[in-house]
Short mmCIF file of C-alpha atoms in Angstrom, two decimals:
data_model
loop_
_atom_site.label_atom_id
_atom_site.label_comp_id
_atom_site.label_asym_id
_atom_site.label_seq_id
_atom_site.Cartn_x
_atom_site.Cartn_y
_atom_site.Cartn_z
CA UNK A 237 42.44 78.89 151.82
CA UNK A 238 43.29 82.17 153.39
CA UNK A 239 41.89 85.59 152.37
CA UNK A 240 45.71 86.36 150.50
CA UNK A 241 45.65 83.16 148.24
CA UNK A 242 42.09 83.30 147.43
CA UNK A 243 42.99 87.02 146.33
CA UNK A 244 45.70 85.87 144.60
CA UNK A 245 43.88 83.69 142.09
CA UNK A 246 42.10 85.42 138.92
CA UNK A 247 38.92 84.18 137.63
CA UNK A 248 37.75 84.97 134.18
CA UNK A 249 33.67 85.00 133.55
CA UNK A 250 32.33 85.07 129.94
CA UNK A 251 29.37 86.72 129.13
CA UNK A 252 29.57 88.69 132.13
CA UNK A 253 28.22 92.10 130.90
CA UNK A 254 25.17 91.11 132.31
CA UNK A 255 22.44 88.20 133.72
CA UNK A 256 24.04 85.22 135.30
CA UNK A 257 27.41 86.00 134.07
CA UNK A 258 27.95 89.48 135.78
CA UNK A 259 25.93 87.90 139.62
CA UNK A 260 29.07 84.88 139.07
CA UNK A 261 31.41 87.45 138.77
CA UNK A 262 30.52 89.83 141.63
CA UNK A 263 30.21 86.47 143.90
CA UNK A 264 33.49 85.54 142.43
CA UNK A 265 34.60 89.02 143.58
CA UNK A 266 33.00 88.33 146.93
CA UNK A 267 34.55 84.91 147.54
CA UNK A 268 38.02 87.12 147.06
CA UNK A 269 39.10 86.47 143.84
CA UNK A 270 39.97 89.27 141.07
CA UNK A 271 38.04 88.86 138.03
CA UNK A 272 38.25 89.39 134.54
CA UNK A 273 34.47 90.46 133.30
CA UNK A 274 34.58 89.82 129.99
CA UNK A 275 32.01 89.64 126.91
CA UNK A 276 31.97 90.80 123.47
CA UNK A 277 32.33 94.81 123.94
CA UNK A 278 34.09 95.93 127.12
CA UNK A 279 32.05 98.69 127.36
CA UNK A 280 29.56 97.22 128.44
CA UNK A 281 31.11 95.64 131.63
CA UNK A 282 31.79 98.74 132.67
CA UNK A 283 28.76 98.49 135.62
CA UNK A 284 29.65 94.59 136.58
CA UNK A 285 32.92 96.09 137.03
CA UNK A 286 32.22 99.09 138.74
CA UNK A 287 29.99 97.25 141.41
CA UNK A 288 33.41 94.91 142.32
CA UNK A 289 35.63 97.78 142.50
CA UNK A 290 33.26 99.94 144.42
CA UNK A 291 32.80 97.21 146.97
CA UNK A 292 37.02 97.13 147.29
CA UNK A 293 37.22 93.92 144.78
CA UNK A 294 39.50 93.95 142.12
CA UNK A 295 38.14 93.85 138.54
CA UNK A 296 38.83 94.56 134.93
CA UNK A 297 36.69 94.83 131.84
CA UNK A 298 37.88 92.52 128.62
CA UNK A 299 36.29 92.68 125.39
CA UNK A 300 36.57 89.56 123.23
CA UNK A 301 34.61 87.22 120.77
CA UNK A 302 34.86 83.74 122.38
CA UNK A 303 35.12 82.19 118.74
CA UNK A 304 37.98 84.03 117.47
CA UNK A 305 41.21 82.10 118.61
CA UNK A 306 43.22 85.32 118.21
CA UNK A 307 40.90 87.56 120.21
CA UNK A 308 40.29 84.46 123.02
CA UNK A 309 44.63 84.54 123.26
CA UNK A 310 44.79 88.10 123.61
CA UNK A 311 41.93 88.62 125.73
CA UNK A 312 43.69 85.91 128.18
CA UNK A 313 47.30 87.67 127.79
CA UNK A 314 45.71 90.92 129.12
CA UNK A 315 43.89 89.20 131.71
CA UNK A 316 47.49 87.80 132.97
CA UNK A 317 49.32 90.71 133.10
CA UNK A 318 46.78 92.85 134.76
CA UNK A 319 45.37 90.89 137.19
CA UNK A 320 47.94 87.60 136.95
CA UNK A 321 47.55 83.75 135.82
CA UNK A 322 44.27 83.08 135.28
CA UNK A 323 43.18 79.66 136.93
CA UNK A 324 39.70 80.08 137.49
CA UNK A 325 37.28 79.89 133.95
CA UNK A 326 33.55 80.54 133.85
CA UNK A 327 32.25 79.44 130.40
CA UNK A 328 29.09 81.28 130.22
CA UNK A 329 29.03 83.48 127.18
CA UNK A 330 25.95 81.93 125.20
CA UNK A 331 23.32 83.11 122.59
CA UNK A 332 19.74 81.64 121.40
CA UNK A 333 18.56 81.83 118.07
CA UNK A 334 15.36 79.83 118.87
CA UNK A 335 12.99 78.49 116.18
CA UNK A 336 11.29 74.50 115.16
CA UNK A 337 13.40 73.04 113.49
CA UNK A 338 11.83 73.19 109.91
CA UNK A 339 12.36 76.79 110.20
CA UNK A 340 15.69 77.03 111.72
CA UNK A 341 18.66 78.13 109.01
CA UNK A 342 21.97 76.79 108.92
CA UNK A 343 23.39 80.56 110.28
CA UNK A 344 21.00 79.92 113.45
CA UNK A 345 22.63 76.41 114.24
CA UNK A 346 25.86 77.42 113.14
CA UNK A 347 26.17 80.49 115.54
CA UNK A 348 24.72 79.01 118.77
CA UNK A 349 27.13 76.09 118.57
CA UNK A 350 29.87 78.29 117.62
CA UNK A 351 29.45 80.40 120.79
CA UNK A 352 28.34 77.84 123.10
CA UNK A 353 30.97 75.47 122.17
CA UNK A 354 34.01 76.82 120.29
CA UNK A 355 33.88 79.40 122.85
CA UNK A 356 34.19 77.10 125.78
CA UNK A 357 36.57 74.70 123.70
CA UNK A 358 39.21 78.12 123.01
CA UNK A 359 38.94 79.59 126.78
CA UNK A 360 39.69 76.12 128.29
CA UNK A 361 42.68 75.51 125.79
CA UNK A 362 43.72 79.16 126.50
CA UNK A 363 43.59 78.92 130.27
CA UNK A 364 44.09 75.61 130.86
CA UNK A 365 48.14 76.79 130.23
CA UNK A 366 48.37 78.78 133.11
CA UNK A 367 46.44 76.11 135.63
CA UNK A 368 48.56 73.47 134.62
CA UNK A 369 51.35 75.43 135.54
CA UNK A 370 49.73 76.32 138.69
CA UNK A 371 48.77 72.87 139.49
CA UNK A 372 45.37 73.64 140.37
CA UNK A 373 42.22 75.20 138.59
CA UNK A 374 38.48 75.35 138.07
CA UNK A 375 36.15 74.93 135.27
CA UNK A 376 33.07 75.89 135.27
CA UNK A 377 30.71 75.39 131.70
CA UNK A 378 26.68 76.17 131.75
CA UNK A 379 24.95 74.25 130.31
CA UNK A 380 20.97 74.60 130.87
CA UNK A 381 17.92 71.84 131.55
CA UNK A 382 17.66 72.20 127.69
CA UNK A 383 20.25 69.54 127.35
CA UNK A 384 17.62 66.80 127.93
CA UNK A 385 15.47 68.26 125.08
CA UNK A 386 13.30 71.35 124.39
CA UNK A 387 10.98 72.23 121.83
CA UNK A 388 12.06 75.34 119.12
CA UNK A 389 15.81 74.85 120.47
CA UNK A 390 17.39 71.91 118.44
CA UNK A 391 20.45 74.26 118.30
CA UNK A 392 20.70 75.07 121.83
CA UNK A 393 19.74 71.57 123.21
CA UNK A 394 23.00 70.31 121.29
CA UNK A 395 25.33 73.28 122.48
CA UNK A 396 23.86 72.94 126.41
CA UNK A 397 24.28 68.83 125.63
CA UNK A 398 27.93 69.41 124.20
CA UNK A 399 28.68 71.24 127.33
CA UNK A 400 28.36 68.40 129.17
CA UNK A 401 30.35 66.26 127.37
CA UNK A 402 33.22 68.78 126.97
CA UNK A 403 33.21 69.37 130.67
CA UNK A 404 33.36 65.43 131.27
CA UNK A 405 36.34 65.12 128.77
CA UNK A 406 38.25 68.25 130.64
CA UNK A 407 37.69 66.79 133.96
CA UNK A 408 39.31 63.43 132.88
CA UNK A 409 42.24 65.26 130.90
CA UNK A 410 43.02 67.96 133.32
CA UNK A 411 42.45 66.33 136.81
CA UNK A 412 46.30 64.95 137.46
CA UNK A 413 47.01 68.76 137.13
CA UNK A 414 45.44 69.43 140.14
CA UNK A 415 42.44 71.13 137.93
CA UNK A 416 38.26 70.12 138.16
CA UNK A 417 36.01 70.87 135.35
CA UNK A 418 31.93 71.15 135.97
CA UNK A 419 29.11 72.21 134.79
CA UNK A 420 25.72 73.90 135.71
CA UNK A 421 22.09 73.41 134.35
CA UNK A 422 20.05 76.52 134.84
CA UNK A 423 16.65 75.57 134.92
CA UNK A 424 14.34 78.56 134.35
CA UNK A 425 16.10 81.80 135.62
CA UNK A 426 14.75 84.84 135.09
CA UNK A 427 17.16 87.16 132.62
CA UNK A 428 17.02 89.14 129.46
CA UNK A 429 17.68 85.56 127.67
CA UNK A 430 14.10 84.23 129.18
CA UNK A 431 12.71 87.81 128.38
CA UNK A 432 13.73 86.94 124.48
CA UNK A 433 11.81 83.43 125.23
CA UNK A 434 8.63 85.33 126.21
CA UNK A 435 8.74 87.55 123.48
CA UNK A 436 8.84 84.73 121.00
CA UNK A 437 5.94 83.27 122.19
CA UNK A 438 3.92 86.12 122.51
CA UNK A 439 3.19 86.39 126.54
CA UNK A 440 4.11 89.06 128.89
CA UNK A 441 7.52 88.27 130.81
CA UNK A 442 5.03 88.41 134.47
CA UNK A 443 2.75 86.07 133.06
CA UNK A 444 5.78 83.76 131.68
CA UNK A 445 7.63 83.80 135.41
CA UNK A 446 4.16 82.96 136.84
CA UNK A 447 3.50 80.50 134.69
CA UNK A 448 6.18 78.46 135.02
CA UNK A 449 7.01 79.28 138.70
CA UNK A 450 3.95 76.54 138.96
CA UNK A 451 5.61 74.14 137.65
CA UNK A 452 8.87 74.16 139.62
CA UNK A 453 8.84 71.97 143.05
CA UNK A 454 9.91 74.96 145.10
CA UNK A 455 7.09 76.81 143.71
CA UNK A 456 9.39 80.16 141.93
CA UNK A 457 11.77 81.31 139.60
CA UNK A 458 15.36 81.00 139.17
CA UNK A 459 17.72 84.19 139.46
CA UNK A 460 21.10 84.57 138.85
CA UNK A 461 22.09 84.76 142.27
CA UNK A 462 20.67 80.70 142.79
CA UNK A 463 23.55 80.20 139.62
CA UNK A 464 26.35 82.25 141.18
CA UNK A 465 25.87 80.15 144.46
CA UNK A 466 26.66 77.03 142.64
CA UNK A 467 29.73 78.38 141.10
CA UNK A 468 31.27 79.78 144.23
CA UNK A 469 30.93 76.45 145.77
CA UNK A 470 32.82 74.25 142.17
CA UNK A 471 35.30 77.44 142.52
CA UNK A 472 36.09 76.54 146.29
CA UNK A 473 38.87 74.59 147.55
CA UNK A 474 36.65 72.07 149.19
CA UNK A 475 35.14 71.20 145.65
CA UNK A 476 38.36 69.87 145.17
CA UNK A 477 37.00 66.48 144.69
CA UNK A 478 33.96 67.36 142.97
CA UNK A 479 34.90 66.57 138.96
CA UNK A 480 33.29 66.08 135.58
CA UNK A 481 29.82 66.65 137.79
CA UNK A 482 26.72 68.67 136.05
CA UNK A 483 24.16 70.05 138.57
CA UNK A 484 20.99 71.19 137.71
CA UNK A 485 19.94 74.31 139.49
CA UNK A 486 16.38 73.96 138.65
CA UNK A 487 14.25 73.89 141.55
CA UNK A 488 13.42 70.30 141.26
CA UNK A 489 13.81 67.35 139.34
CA UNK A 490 12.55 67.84 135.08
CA UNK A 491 9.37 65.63 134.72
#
């Protein structure tokens, strides 16, 4: 693809004010795509943003709750007109509300699945419009190591699980459109979301990256940039035949 059509073609990221949303969307913004760095308050993509722009990408900041239909439509509208068709969706935006599962309230299941997995069920349906018409389009859903199973995240393991399946189901809907849908387990990457982990348990964010950086095969931590890497490469034309995958970005294989 030449440096024009690759410029041509508008990403959106979700959950992008920050952690591995915002290092997908300035590697988006690398690979020569504009991109639409949006999360719940646009304010506060103002420095994801300003870090494109600055480094002569092109950018904007969208504010929008991923679970609102109405907000999801208008949030993609904008994204059209400013920056043109959208073909390129990142489905990151994602909360935890960790907890065992005898003390884990209906409100804590109800709003992990309802961002994880409304959200990327109303972006795809939403975007999904303007790759078919384009006859091409990527994809991309995280899901998280989780998925197999994790202890004090019953609500997360079934939102990082439904990922999966979602992404499997788009792939075989959308792929005589020209479009690929895949996903991306994150094994342990160091963010604000891990930070929150640490926290819960009561040990010092060092001590947690130590910890478990012993029991990865390649012997460290994740980082956002290791996630953004994998996206660029389902984003890229030559991943054109690469469908309905999920790769686990994890240092290793889970035990």
């Amino acid at each position: 693809m030449t440096d024009t059509a690759q410029t041509a073609r508008t990403a959106i990221v979700t959950g992008a004010a920050r952690g591995i949303g915002a290092a997908i969307a300035r590697r988006l913004a690398e690979d020569g795509y504009a991109v639409a760095v949006l999360d719940l308050d646009a304010g506060a993509c103002a420095e994801t943003v300003a870090t494109i722009t600055d480094a002569g990408g092109r950018a904007i900041a969208v504010g929008a709750n991923v679970a609102d239909a109405t907000a999801v439509a208008a949030a993609v509208a904008q994204v059209a007109e400013e920056l043109g068709a959208p073909t390129i969706l990142i489905n990151n935006a994602g909360i935890i509300r960790d907890n065992l599962l005898f003390k884990m309230t209906e409100e804590d299941w109800d709003a992990v699945l309802t961002v994880h997995l409304r959200g990327a069920f109303l972006m795809s349906r939403e975007v999904q419009k303007h790759q078919v018409e384009a006859g091409w389009g990527r994809i991309v859903n995280l899901s998280s190591t989780s998925a197999l199973g994790n202890r004090g995240q019953a609500n997360y393991a079934a939102a990082k699980a439904g990922m999966q399946g979602l992404t499997k189901t788009l792939a075989i809907e959308l792929g005589r459109y020209g479009v690929t849908a895949n996903a991306i387990a994150p094994g342990f990457i160091v963010t604000d979301m891990t930070r929150s982990t640490a926290e819960r348990v009561g040990v010092g964010f060092d001590e947690f990256i130590e910890a478990t950086a012993k029991t990865i095969p390649v012997g460290r931590a994740g980082y956002p940039s290791d996630i953004a890497a994998a996206a660029s490469f389902f984003c890229s034309e030559g991943a054109g035949f690469v469908s309905g995958q999920v790769l686990y970005v994890a240092g290793g294989p889970r035990a």
